[in-house]
Coordinates of C-alpha atoms in Angstrom, one line a residue:
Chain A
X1 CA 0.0 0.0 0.0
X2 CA 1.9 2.9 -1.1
X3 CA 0.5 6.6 0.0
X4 CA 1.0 9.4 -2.1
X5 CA 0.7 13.5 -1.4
X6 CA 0.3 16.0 -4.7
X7 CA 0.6 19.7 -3.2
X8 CA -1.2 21.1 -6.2
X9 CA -1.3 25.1 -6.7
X10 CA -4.1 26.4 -8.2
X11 CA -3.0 30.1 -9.4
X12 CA -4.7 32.8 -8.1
X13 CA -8.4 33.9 -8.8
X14 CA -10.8 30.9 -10.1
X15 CA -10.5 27.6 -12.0
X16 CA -9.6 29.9 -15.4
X17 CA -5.9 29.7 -14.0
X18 CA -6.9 25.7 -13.2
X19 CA -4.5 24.5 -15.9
X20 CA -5.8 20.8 -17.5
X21 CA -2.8 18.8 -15.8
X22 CA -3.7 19.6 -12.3
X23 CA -7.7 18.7 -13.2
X24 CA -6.5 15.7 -14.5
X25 CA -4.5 14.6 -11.4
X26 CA -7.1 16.0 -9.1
X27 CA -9.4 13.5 -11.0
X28 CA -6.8 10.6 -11.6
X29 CA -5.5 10.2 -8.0
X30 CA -8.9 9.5 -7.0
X31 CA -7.7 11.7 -4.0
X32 CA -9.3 9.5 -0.5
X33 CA -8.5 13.1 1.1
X34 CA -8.4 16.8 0.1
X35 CA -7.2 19.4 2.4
X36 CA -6.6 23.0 2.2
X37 CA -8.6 26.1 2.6
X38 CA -10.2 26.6 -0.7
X39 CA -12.1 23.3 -1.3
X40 CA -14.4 24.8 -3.1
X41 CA -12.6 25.2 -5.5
X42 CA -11.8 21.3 -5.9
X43 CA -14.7 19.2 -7.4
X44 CA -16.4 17.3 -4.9
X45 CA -16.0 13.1 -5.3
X46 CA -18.0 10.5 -3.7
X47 CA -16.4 8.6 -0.7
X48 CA -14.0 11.4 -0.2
X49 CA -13.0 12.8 3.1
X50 CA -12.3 16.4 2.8
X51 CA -11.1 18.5 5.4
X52 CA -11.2 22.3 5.0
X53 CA -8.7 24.4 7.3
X54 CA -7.3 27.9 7.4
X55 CA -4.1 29.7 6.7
X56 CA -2.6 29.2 9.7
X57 CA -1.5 25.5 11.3
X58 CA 0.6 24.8 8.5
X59 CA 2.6 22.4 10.1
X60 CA -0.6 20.9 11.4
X61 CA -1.7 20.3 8.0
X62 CA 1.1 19.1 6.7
X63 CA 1.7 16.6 9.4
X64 CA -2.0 15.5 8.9
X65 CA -1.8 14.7 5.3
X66 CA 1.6 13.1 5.4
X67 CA 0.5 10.9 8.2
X68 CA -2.8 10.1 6.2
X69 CA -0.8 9.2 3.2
X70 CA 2.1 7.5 5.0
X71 CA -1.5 4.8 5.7
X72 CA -1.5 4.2 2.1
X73 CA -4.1 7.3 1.4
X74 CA -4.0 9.4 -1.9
X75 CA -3.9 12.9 -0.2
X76 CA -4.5 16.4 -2.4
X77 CA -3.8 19.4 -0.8
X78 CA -4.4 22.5 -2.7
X79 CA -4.0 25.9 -2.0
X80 CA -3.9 28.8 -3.9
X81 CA -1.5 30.5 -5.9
X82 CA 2.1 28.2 -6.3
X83 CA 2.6 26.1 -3.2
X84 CA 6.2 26.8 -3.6
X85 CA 5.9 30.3 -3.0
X86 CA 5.5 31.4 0.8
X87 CA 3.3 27.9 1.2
X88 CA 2.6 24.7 1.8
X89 CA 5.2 22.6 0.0
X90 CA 8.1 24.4 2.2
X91 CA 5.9 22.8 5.6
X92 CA 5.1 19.8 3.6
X93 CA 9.2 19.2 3.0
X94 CA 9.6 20.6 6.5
X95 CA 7.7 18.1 8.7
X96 CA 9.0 15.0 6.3
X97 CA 12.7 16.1 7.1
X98 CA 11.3 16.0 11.0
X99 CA 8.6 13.3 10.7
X100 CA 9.4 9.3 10.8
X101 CA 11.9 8.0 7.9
X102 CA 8.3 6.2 6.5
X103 CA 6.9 9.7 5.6
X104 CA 10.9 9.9 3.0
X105 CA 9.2 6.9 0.8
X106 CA 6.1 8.7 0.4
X107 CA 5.3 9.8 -3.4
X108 CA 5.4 13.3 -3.3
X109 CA 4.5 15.6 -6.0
X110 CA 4.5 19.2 -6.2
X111 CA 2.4 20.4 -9.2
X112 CA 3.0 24.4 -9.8
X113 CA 0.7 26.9 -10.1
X114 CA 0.8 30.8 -11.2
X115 CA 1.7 32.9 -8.2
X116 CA 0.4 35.8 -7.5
X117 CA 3.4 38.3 -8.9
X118 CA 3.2 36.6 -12.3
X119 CA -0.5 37.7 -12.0
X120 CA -0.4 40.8 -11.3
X121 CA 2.4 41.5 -13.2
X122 CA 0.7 40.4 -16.6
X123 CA -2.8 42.3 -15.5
X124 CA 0.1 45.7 -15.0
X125 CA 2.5 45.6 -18.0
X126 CA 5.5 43.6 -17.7
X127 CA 7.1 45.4 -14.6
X128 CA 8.8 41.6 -13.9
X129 CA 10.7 42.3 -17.1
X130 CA 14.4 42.7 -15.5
X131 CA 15.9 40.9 -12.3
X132 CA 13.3 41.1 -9.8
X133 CA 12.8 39.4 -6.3
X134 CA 10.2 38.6 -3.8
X135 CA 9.5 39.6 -0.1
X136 CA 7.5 38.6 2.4
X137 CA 6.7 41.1 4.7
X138 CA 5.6 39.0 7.8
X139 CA 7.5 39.1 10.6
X140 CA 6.0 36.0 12.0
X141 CA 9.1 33.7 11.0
X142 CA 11.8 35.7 10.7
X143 CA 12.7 39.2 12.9
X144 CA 12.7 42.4 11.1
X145 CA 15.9 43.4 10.7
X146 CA 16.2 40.7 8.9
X147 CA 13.7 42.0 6.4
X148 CA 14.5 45.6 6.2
X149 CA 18.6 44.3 5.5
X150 CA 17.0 42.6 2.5
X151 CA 14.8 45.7 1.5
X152 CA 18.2 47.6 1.6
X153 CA 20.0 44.5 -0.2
X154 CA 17.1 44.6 -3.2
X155 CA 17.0 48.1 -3.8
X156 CA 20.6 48.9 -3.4
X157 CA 21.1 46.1 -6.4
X158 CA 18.3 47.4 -8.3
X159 CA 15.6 44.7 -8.2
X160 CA 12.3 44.8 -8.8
X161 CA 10.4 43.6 -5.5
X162 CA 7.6 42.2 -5.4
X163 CA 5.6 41.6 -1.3
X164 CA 3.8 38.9 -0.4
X165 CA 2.0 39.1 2.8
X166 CA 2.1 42.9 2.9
X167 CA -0.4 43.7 5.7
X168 CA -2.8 41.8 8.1
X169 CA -4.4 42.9 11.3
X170 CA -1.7 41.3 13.5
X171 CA 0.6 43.4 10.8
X172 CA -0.4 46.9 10.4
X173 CA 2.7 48.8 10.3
X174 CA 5.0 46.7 8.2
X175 CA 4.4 47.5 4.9
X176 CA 4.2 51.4 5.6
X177 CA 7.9 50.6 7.3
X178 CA 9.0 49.1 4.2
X179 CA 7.8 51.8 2.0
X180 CA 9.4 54.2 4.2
X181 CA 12.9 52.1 4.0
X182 CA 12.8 51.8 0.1
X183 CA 12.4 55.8 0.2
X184 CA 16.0 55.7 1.7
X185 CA 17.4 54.4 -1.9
X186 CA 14.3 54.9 -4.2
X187 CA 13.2 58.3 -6.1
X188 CA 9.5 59.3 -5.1
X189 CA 8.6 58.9 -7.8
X190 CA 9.1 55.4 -8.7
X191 CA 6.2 53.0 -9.9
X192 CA 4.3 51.0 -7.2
X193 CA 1.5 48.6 -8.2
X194 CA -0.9 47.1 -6.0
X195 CA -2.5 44.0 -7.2
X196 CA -5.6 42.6 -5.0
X197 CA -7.6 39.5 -5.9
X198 CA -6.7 39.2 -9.3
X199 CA -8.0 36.7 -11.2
X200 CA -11.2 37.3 -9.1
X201 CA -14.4 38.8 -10.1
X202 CA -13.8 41.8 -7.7
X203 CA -9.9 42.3 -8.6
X204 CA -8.6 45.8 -8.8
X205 CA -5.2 47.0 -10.0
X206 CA -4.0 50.2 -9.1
X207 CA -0.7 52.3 -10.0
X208 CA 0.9 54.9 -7.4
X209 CA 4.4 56.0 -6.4
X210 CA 6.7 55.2 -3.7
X211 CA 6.2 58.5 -2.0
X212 CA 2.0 57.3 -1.9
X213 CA 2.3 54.1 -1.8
X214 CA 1.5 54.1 2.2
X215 CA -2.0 56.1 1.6
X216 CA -3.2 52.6 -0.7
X217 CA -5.5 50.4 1.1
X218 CA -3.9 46.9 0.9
X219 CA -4.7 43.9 2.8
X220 CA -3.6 39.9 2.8
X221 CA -5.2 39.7 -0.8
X222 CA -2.6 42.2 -1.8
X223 CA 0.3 41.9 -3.7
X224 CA 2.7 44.9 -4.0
X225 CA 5.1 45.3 -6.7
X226 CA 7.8 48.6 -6.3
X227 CA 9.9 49.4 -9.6
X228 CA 13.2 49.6 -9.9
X229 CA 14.7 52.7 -10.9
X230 CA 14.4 51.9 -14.6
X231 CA 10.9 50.8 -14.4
X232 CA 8.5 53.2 -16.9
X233 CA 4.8 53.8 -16.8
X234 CA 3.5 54.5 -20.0
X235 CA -0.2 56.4 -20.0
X236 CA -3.0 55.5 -22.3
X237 CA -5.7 57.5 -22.7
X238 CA -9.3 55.8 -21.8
X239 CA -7.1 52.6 -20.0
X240 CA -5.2 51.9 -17.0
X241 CA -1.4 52.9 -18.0
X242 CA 1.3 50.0 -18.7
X243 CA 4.1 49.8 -16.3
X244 CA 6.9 47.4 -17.4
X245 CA 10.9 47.3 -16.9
X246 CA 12.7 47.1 -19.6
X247 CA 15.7 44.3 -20.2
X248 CA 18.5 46.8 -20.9
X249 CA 20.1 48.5 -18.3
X250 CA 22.9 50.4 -19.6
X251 CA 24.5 52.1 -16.8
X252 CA 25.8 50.9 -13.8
X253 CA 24.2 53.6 -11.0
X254 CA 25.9 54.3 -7.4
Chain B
X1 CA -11.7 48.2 -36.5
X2 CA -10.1 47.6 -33.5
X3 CA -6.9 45.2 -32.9
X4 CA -5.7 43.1 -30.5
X5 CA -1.9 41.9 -29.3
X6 CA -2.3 38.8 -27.0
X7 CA 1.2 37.8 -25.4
X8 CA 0.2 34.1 -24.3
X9 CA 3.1 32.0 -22.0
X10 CA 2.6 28.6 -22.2
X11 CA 4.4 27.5 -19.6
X12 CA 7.1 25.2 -19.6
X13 CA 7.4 21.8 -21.8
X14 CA 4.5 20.5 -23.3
X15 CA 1.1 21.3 -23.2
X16 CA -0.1 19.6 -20.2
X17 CA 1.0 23.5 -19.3
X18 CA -1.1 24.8 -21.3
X19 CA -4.5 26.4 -19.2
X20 CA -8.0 26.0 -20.4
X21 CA -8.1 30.1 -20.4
X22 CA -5.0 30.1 -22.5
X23 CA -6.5 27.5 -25.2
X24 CA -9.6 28.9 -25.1
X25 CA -8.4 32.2 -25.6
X26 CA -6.4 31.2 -28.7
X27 CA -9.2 29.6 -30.0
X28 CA -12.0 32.3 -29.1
X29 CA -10.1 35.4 -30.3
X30 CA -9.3 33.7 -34.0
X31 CA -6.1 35.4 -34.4
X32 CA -4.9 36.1 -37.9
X33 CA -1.3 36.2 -36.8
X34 CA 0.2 33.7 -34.9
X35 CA 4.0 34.6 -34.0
X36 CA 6.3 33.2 -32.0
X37 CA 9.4 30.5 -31.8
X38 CA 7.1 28.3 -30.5
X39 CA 4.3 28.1 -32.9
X40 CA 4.3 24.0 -33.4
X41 CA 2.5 24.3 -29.4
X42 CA -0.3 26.5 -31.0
X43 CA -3.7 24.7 -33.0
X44 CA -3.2 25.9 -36.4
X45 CA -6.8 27.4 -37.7
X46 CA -7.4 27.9 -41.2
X47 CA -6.6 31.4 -42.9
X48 CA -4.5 32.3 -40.3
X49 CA -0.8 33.7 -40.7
X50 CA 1.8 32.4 -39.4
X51 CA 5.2 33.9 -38.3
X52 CA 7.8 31.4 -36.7
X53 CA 10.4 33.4 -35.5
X54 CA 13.8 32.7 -33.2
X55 CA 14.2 33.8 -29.6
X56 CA 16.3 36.6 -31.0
X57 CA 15.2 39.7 -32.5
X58 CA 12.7 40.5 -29.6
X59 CA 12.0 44.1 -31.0
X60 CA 11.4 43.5 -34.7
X61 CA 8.8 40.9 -33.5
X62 CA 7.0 43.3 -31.3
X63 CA 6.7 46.1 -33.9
X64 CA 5.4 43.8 -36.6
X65 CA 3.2 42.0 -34.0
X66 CA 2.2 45.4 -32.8
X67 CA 1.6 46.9 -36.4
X68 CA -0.3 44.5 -38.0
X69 CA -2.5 44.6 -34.7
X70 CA -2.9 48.6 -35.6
X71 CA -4.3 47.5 -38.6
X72 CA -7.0 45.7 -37.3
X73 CA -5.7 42.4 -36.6
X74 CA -6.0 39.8 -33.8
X75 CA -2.4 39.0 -33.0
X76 CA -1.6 36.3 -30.5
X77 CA 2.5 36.3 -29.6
X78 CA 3.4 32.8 -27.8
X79 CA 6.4 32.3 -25.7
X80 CA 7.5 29.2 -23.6
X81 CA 7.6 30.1 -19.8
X82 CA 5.9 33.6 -18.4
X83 CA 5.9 36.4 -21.6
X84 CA 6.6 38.7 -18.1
X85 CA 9.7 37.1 -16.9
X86 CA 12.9 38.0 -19.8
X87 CA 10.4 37.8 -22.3
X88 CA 8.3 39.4 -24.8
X89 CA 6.2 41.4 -23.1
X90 CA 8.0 43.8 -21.5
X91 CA 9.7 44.5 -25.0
X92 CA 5.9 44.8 -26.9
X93 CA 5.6 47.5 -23.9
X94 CA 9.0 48.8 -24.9
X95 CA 7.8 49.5 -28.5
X96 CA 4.6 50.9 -27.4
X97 CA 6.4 53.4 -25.7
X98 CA 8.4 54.3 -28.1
X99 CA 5.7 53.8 -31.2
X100 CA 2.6 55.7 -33.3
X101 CA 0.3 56.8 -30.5
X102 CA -2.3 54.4 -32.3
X103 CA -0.4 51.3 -30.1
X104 CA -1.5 52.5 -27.1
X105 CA -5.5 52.5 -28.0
X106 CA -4.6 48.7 -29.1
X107 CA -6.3 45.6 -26.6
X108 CA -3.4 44.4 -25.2
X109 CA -3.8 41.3 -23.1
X110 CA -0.9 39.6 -21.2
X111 CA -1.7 36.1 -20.1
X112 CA 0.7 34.8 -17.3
X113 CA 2.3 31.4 -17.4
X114 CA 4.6 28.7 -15.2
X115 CA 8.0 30.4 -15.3
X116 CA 10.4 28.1 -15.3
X117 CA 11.9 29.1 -12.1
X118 CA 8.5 27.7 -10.5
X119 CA 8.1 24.6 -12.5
X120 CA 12.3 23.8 -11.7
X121 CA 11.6 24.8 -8.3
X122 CA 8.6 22.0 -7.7
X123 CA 10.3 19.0 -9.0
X124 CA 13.1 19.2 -6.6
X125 CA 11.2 20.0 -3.9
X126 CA 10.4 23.8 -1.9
X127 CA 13.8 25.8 -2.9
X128 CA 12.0 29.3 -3.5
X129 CA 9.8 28.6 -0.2
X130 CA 11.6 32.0 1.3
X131 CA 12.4 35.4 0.5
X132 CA 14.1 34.7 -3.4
X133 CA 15.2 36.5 -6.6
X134 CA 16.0 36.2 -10.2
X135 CA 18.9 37.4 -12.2
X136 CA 19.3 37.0 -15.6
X137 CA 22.9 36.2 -16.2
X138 CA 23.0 37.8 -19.9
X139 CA 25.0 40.2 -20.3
X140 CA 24.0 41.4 -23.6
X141 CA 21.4 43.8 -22.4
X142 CA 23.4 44.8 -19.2
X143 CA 26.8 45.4 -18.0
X144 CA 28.7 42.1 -16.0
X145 CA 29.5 44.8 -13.0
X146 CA 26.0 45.3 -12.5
X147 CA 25.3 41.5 -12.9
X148 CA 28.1 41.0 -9.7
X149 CA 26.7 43.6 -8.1
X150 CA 23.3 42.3 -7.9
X151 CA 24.9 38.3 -7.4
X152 CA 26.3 40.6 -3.9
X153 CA 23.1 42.0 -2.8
X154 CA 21.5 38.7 -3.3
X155 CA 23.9 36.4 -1.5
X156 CA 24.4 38.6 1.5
X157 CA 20.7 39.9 1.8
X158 CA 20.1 35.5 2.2
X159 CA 17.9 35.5 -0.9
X160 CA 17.5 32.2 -2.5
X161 CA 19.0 33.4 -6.7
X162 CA 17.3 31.4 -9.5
X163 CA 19.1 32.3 -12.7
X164 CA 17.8 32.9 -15.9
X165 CA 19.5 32.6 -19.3
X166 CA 22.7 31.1 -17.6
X167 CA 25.3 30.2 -20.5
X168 CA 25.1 30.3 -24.5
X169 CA 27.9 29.6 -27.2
X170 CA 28.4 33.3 -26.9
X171 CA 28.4 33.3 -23.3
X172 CA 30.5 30.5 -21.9
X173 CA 32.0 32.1 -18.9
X174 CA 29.6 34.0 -16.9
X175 CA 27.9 31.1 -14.8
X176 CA 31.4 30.0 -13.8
X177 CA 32.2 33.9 -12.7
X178 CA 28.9 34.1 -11.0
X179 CA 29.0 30.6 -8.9
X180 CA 33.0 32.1 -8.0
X181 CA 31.3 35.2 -6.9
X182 CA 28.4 33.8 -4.9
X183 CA 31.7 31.7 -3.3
X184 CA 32.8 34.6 -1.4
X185 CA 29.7 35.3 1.0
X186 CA 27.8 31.4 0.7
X187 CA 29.3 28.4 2.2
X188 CA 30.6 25.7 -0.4
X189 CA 28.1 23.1 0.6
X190 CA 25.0 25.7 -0.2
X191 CA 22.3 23.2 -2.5
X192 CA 22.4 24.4 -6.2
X193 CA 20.1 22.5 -8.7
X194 CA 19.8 22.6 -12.1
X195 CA 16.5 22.1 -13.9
X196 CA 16.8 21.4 -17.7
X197 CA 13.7 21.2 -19.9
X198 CA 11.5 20.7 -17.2
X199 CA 8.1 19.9 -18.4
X200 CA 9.2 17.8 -21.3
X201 CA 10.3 13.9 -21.8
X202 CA 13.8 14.7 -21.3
X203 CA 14.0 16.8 -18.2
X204 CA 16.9 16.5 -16.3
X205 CA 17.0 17.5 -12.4
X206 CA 20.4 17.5 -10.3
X207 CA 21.4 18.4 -7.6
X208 CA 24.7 19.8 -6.4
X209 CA 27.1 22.0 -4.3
X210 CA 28.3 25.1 -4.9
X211 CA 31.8 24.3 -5.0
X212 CA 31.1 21.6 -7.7
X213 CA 28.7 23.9 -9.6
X214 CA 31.1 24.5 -12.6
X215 CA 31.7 21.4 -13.2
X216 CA 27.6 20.4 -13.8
X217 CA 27.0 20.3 -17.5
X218 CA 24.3 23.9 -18.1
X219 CA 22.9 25.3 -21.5
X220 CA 20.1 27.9 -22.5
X221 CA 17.5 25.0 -21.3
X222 CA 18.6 25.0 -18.2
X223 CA 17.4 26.7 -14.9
X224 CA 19.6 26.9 -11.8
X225 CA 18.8 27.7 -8.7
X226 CA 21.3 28.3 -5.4
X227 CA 20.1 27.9 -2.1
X228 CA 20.1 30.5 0.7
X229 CA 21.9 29.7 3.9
X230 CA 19.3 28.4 5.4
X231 CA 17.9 25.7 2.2
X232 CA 18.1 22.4 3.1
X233 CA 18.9 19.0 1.5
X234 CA 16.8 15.7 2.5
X235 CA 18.4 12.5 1.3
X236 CA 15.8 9.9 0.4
X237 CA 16.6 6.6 -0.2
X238 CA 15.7 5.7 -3.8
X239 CA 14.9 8.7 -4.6
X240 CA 15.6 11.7 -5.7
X241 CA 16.7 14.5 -2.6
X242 CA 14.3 16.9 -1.3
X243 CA 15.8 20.9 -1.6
X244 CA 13.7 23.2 0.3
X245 CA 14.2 26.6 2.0
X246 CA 12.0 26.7 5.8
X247 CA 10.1 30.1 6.1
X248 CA 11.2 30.4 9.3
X249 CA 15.1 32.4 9.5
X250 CA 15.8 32.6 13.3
X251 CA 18.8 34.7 13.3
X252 CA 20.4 37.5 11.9
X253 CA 23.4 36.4 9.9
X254 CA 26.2 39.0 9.9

């Protein structure tokens, strides 16, 4: 009886970004358990356990489907999103490199999924176009200097950033901190998008600059790309304006 | 008569990468131009044009893509990976710019794909699961100082680096120069894998060390990725390691 996990991301927004390889092995694996917060989104099979849980708990989750599978169980866990990206398949590898040496033999598979940068990046412009990097901004895990050397490091080198987890209510002040601490190397005026629920019915993407990027609501459905100092914002007249960075980068600045 | 520029990524490999919206919006939109180096991934619809073109040239293919849109067309533009990540669409934004003011009134639509950094990074396990960047090691667009400069600010902010474009015939030597560079603030033994053609029949996964990183075989297929100080290896017997990075960074490393 051998157990199996698939982590499977499933993009951001609805089943348009539910790409036909992940349907098929949702349907294929005949999952006997799906777990993760956004079941819904998961069609529903007969005879299947399925148990919903929240953001939080990771480890909890993790533990619970590995030990599931580790009975012989085919286990789905979805989120949304890429699970490698500031989720579940870092706690999934996490408790197996704790967990018993059974849970090693397991067949894992991590099936990718559109995170939420490449989303909001392609709804934008192309501001991803040059070297770019990604954030997150909770302190939960790791202390804040720690994040704010990094905010020095990417903007110093001239990366495009792109923050994940920007703002919760446990959170308030972080992402107004790190607006502040880009200021320290960034011009005002350089291009801040803020991407929330894209993909979604309700999604909204807005274009600001650094020096008002702390007056834009943002919350934990919000992703938050800053420029780098060649990113350009092009208007159109009657549509949203393009941002994008281009490829070249000529100069070498201080 | 109003045209439309659709910049489609199909993700990596084949087309179990390829998303219902994606085929559907090849199909539904009818395009009269196909372009793209890629074409053989795209249904081929009667009447329709179609413009093979190499990986090169990234600016002629925008204009003409972008021209015969101005005229009325529906162009679709497909690309392997994420157009947004060193692809085409920040260079069709680039010729907007710097086009006829008619380009900006055009539909443009950018449909986000699996980069590869994602689809590398979920075969060999979690290694992007923490703060992470990529760097495009062609120098053709950008100056090698800047390239080291940014390989600096990566390693010693602790960002995980995935590299893009990492050797050519014309570019032998600048993966070697940036795995010696990333030497002087990372440990030897920090994971580095190598993805090549992930997605397809042949993909190849390994995994290595830094300080035997020159020696693994790399060409424009391939994807590497280097760990941060805190990525971890799990050895499983029979299989293939696990790489992952934990969310969780306790300390603050000097």
């Amino acid at each position: 009886m051998s157990g199996r996990l698939t982590v499977v991301g499933l993009g951001p927004g609805d089943d348009r970004f539910l790409r036909p390889r992940r349907a098929k092995r949702l349907r294929a694996q005949r999952p006997s358990m799906a777990t993760g917060p956004i079941l819904d989104r998961v069609p529903v099979r007969e005879g299947q356990a399925r148990n919903p849980s929240g953001n939080r708990v990771e480890g909890n989750r993790a533990r619970a489907a590995l030990a599931h599978a580790a009975q012989g169980a085919h286990v789905a866990m979805v989120s949304g999103g890429d699970p490698g990206v500031f989720a579940m398949a870092a706690a999934v590898c996490g408790e197996i490199e704790d967990g018993p040496e059974a849970w090693r033999a397991l067949d894992l598979h991590i099936v990718p999924g559109i995170t939420a940068m490449l989303a909001v990046a392609a709804k934008a412009g192309a501001p991803l176009g040059h070297d770019f990097c990604a954030i997150s901004l909770s302190d939960n895990l790791k202390p804040w200097e720690l994040i704010e050397r990094r905010l020095d490091a990417a903007a110093t080198g001239g990366f495009v950033i792109a923050f994940y987890n920007p703002i919760s209510t446990a959170r308030p002040w972080q992402l107004g901190q790190a607006f502040a601490r880009l200021g320290r190397h960034l011009s005002p005026t350089t291009p801040v998008i803020f991407g929330r629920a894209v993909g979604r019915d309700d999604e909204a993407v807005t274009v600001t600059t650094l020096d008002k990027a702390a007056e834009t609501p943002a919350d934990m459905a919000t992703l938050v790309i800053v420029g780098a100092p060649e990113t350009r914002v092009i208007p159109r007249e009657g549509k949203a304006p393009l941002v994008y960075t281009p490829r070249m980068a000529a100069t070498v600045s201080a």
